Amino acid sequence: MVLIHDGLLSATIGVLAVILNARPANAIPPGAVALAEWFDRTLPRIFPNTTDGWQECFEDGTFHPNVVGSYNTLPINGLAELKGLGALISSLATEQLEYFVLEPTATVAFATDEAGHSGLITYTGKSSLKTKSGAVYADGLSSVSVTVEWNEALQKRAITVWKEVSTPPNFPDYPWDVLTAAEQHSEPSMGRAVGEL
């Protein structure tokens, strides 16, 4: 028979209770998981490609009307400019590409609330493409930093800041220069690009 001192037994039970009820220090909070999963589902709807389904997210509240950000060094001020850039990129892709692949490598989210309605997201990915002339370009890099805020009226998340940095596949021998094309189509603002394409 083993005798255990009452104080030692109480302390042991207390320590075990804490250990069994503790969440591991490296566990990702549920709100951060929810925000990251939302972005992973949303990103394919945002990225302009050769389909025509990308426009919906500019009309359904996914982007805040006053969204700000940048595409590499090109500033973006408002929904019309971001949609104009999307239209330009989609037009270039339609005219010149057989396919464009964006492969996610990481999505990290930091939620500012327990439900993951608002917060910050950083996404990284690799890109590759094949031109209509048959040239294949690989090992492009893409990243975006996003701020998301809960839209109470729509009861959904809205992107308020979109800062994208992309190095095209096979840079600098890319088949076109998106920034030069954007500058040619954007006098005086990217909002005009929608009507010009």
Tab-separated table of C-alpha atoms in Angstrom:
chain	number	residue	atom	x	y	z
A	1	MET	CA	0.000	0.000	0.000
A	2	VAL	CA	1.303	3.416	-1.000
A	3	LEU	CA	0.452	6.365	1.142
A	4	ILE	CA	0.268	9.757	-0.542
A	5	HIS	CA	0.193	12.908	1.478
A	6	ASP	CA	-3.133	14.785	1.052
A	7	GLY	CA	-1.373	18.020	-0.034
A	8	LEU	CA	0.687	16.204	-2.653
A	9	LEU	CA	-2.389	14.409	-3.983
A	10	SER	CA	-4.326	17.678	-4.287
A	11	ALA	CA	-1.421	19.363	-6.070
A	12	THR	CA	-1.028	16.425	-8.468
A	13	ILE	CA	-4.739	16.425	-9.292
A	14	GLY	CA	-4.622	20.205	-9.813
A	15	VAL	CA	-1.655	19.971	-12.198
A	16	LEU	CA	-3.289	17.135	-14.145
A	17	ALA	CA	-6.535	19.119	-14.447
A	18	VAL	CA	-4.656	22.098	-15.895
A	19	ILE	CA	-2.694	19.906	-18.319
A	20	LEU	CA	-5.766	18.021	-19.516
A	21	ASN	CA	-7.800	21.212	-20.034
A	22	ALA	CA	-5.041	23.337	-21.547
A	23	ARG	CA	-4.884	24.181	-25.204
A	24	PRO	CA	-1.423	23.640	-26.710
A	25	ALA	CA	0.536	26.880	-27.084
A	26	ASN	CA	0.965	26.276	-30.803
A	27	ALA	CA	-2.747	25.776	-31.524
A	28	ILE	CA	-4.189	28.196	-34.069
A	29	PRO	CA	-7.193	30.104	-32.707
A	30	PRO	CA	-10.501	29.092	-34.349
A	31	GLY	CA	-11.099	32.649	-35.625
A	32	ALA	CA	-7.783	32.624	-37.494
A	33	VAL	CA	-8.639	29.249	-39.027
A	34	ALA	CA	-12.076	30.518	-40.140
A	35	LEU	CA	-10.566	33.660	-41.695
A	36	ALA	CA	-7.863	31.704	-43.565
A	37	GLU	CA	-10.398	29.166	-44.852
A	38	TRP	CA	-12.673	32.000	-46.053
A	39	PHE	CA	-9.799	33.568	-47.978
A	40	ASP	CA	-8.754	30.249	-49.537
A	41	ARG	CA	-12.335	29.836	-50.828
A	42	THR	CA	-12.597	33.476	-51.912
A	43	LEU	CA	-9.271	33.904	-53.740
A	44	PRO	CA	-10.219	31.845	-56.828
A	45	ARG	CA	-13.248	34.133	-57.263
A	46	ILE	CA	-11.060	37.257	-57.103
A	47	PHE	CA	-8.153	36.425	-59.335
A	48	PRO	CA	-8.878	37.605	-62.891
A	49	ASN	CA	-8.418	34.854	-65.416
A	50	THR	CA	-9.765	33.880	-68.801
A	51	THR	CA	-13.223	33.166	-67.410
A	52	ASP	CA	-15.879	35.762	-66.793
A	53	GLY	CA	-16.761	34.755	-63.232
A	54	TRP	CA	-14.283	37.053	-61.483
A	55	GLN	CA	-16.437	40.197	-61.757
A	56	GLU	CA	-19.024	39.021	-59.197
A	57	CYS	CA	-16.784	39.667	-56.188
A	58	PHE	CA	-16.609	43.348	-57.183
A	59	GLU	CA	-20.400	43.596	-57.019
A	60	ASP	CA	-21.393	41.392	-54.061
A	61	GLY	CA	-19.606	43.235	-51.243
A	62	THR	CA	-16.497	41.026	-51.128
A	63	PHE	CA	-14.539	44.259	-51.657
A	64	HIS	CA	-15.392	47.400	-49.715
A	65	PRO	CA	-16.357	50.291	-52.070
A	66	ASN	CA	-13.426	52.323	-50.686
A	67	VAL	CA	-10.860	49.519	-50.904
A	68	VAL	CA	-7.270	50.770	-51.120
A	69	GLY	CA	-4.026	49.031	-51.909
A	70	SER	CA	-1.525	48.403	-54.646
A	71	TYR	CA	-0.434	46.046	-57.383
A	72	ASN	CA	3.370	46.058	-57.238
A	73	THR	CA	4.050	49.835	-57.497
A	74	LEU	CA	0.667	50.778	-58.980
A	75	PRO	CA	-1.584	52.403	-56.338
A	76	ILE	CA	-5.241	51.383	-56.110
A	77	ASN	CA	-7.828	53.795	-54.704
A	78	GLY	CA	-11.349	52.463	-54.714
A	79	LEU	CA	-13.348	49.617	-56.144
A	80	ALA	CA	-13.438	51.003	-59.707
A	81	GLU	CA	-9.632	51.107	-59.929
A	82	LEU	CA	-9.229	47.580	-58.554
A	83	LYS	CA	-11.885	46.266	-60.930
A	84	GLY	CA	-10.193	48.152	-63.788
A	85	LEU	CA	-6.897	46.442	-63.005
A	86	GLY	CA	-8.710	43.091	-62.875
A	87	ALA	CA	-10.284	43.784	-66.266
A	88	LEU	CA	-6.902	44.693	-67.746
A	89	ILE	CA	-5.201	41.560	-66.410
A	90	SER	CA	-8.121	39.406	-67.565
A	91	SER	CA	-7.940	40.969	-71.021
A	92	LEU	CA	-4.199	40.331	-71.290
A	93	ALA	CA	-4.674	36.740	-70.127
A	94	THR	CA	-7.510	36.134	-72.598
A	95	GLU	CA	-5.556	37.572	-75.512
A	96	GLN	CA	-2.184	35.999	-74.808
A	97	LEU	CA	-2.467	32.900	-72.621
A	98	GLU	CA	-3.477	29.313	-73.066
A	99	TYR	CA	-3.436	28.862	-69.280
A	100	PHE	CA	-2.328	30.545	-66.070
A	101	VAL	CA	-1.877	28.560	-62.853
A	102	LEU	CA	-1.676	30.106	-59.399
A	103	GLU	CA	-0.629	27.502	-56.830
A	104	PRO	CA	-1.108	28.504	-53.177
A	105	THR	CA	1.889	27.928	-50.914
A	106	ALA	CA	0.657	29.499	-47.653
A	107	THR	CA	-2.234	31.424	-46.147
A	108	VAL	CA	-1.721	32.927	-42.704
A	109	ALA	CA	-4.567	34.763	-40.992
A	110	PHE	CA	-4.681	36.823	-37.826
A	111	ALA	CA	-8.257	37.319	-36.657
A	112	THR	CA	-9.210	40.330	-34.560
A	113	ASP	CA	-12.298	38.597	-33.152
A	114	GLU	CA	-13.110	35.083	-31.987
A	115	ALA	CA	-15.341	34.297	-34.972
A	116	GLY	CA	-12.720	35.354	-37.528
A	117	HIS	CA	-14.952	37.980	-39.115
A	118	SER	CA	-12.184	40.591	-39.296
A	119	GLY	CA	-8.402	40.564	-39.387
A	120	LEU	CA	-5.268	40.435	-41.480
A	121	ILE	CA	-4.318	37.810	-44.068
A	122	THR	CA	-1.038	37.120	-45.838
A	123	TYR	CA	-1.096	34.790	-48.833
A	124	THR	CA	1.789	33.484	-50.949
A	125	GLY	CA	1.763	31.409	-54.109
A	126	LYS	CA	3.673	30.274	-57.186
A	127	SER	CA	2.534	30.959	-60.722
A	128	SER	CA	3.140	29.470	-64.138
A	129	LEU	CA	1.657	30.038	-67.556
A	130	LYS	CA	1.649	28.970	-71.178
A	131	THR	CA	1.272	31.539	-73.921
A	132	LYS	CA	-0.856	30.947	-76.996
A	133	SER	CA	2.393	30.773	-78.966
A	134	GLY	CA	3.439	27.772	-76.835
A	135	ALA	CA	6.068	29.342	-74.549
A	136	VAL	CA	5.921	28.051	-70.973
A	137	TYR	CA	6.969	30.267	-68.067
A	138	ALA	CA	7.340	28.869	-64.545
A	139	ASP	CA	8.416	29.790	-61.034
A	140	GLY	CA	6.592	33.096	-60.748
A	141	LEU	CA	5.820	34.323	-57.258
A	142	SER	CA	2.747	36.056	-55.933
A	143	SER	CA	1.744	37.448	-52.575
A	144	VAL	CA	-1.044	39.556	-51.170
A	145	SER	CA	-1.594	41.220	-47.833
A	146	VAL	CA	-5.272	41.788	-47.061
A	147	THR	CA	-7.211	43.582	-44.350
A	148	VAL	CA	-10.741	42.293	-43.817
A	149	GLU	CA	-13.531	43.979	-41.858
A	150	TRP	CA	-16.974	42.635	-41.040
A	151	ASN	CA	-19.756	44.391	-42.969
A	152	GLU	CA	-22.636	44.436	-40.507
A	153	ALA	CA	-25.218	45.474	-43.123
A	154	LEU	CA	-24.322	42.627	-45.516
A	155	GLN	CA	-23.416	40.180	-42.737
A	156	LYS	CA	-20.208	39.209	-44.519
A	157	ARG	CA	-16.504	39.940	-44.616
A	158	ALA	CA	-15.332	42.813	-46.830
A	159	ILE	CA	-11.775	43.379	-48.056
A	160	THR	CA	-10.726	46.946	-47.206
A	161	VAL	CA	-7.018	46.740	-48.124
A	162	TRP	CA	-5.490	44.676	-50.970
A	163	LYS	CA	-1.701	44.907	-51.445
A	164	GLU	CA	-0.457	42.504	-54.087
A	165	VAL	CA	3.139	41.921	-55.135
A	166	SER	CA	3.792	39.594	-58.054
A	167	THR	CA	6.932	38.563	-59.855
A	168	PRO	CA	5.786	37.049	-63.147
A	169	PRO	CA	7.016	33.613	-64.201
A	170	ASN	CA	10.380	33.820	-65.995
A	171	PHE	CA	10.798	37.469	-64.996
A	172	PRO	CA	12.138	39.636	-66.675
A	173	ASP	CA	11.421	37.734	-69.909
A	174	TYR	CA	7.669	37.790	-69.290
A	175	PRO	CA	5.487	37.969	-72.418
A	176	TRP	CA	4.103	41.394	-71.430
A	177	ASP	CA	4.481	44.104	-68.825
A	178	VAL	CA	1.244	44.482	-66.837
A	179	LEU	CA	2.329	47.758	-65.251
A	180	THR	CA	3.109	49.373	-68.612
A	181	ALA	CA	-0.222	48.152	-69.962
A	182	ALA	CA	-1.979	49.528	-66.868
A	183	GLU	CA	-0.325	52.912	-67.303
A	184	GLN	CA	-1.375	53.019	-70.959
A	185	HIS	CA	-4.989	52.230	-70.035
A	186	SER	CA	-5.250	54.303	-66.867
A	187	GLU	CA	-5.213	57.986	-67.788
A	188	PRO	CA	-6.385	59.531	-65.483
A	189	SER	CA	-7.480	56.535	-63.361
A	190	MET	CA	-7.705	52.751	-63.502
A	191	GLY	CA	-11.489	53.136	-63.350
A	192	ARG	CA	-11.456	54.070	-67.035
A	193	ALA	CA	-9.752	50.800	-67.940
A	194	VAL	CA	-13.008	48.891	-67.476
A	195	GLY	CA	-14.708	50.772	-70.297
A	196	GLU	CA	-11.678	50.761	-72.564
A	197	LEU	CA	-11.189	46.990	-72.683
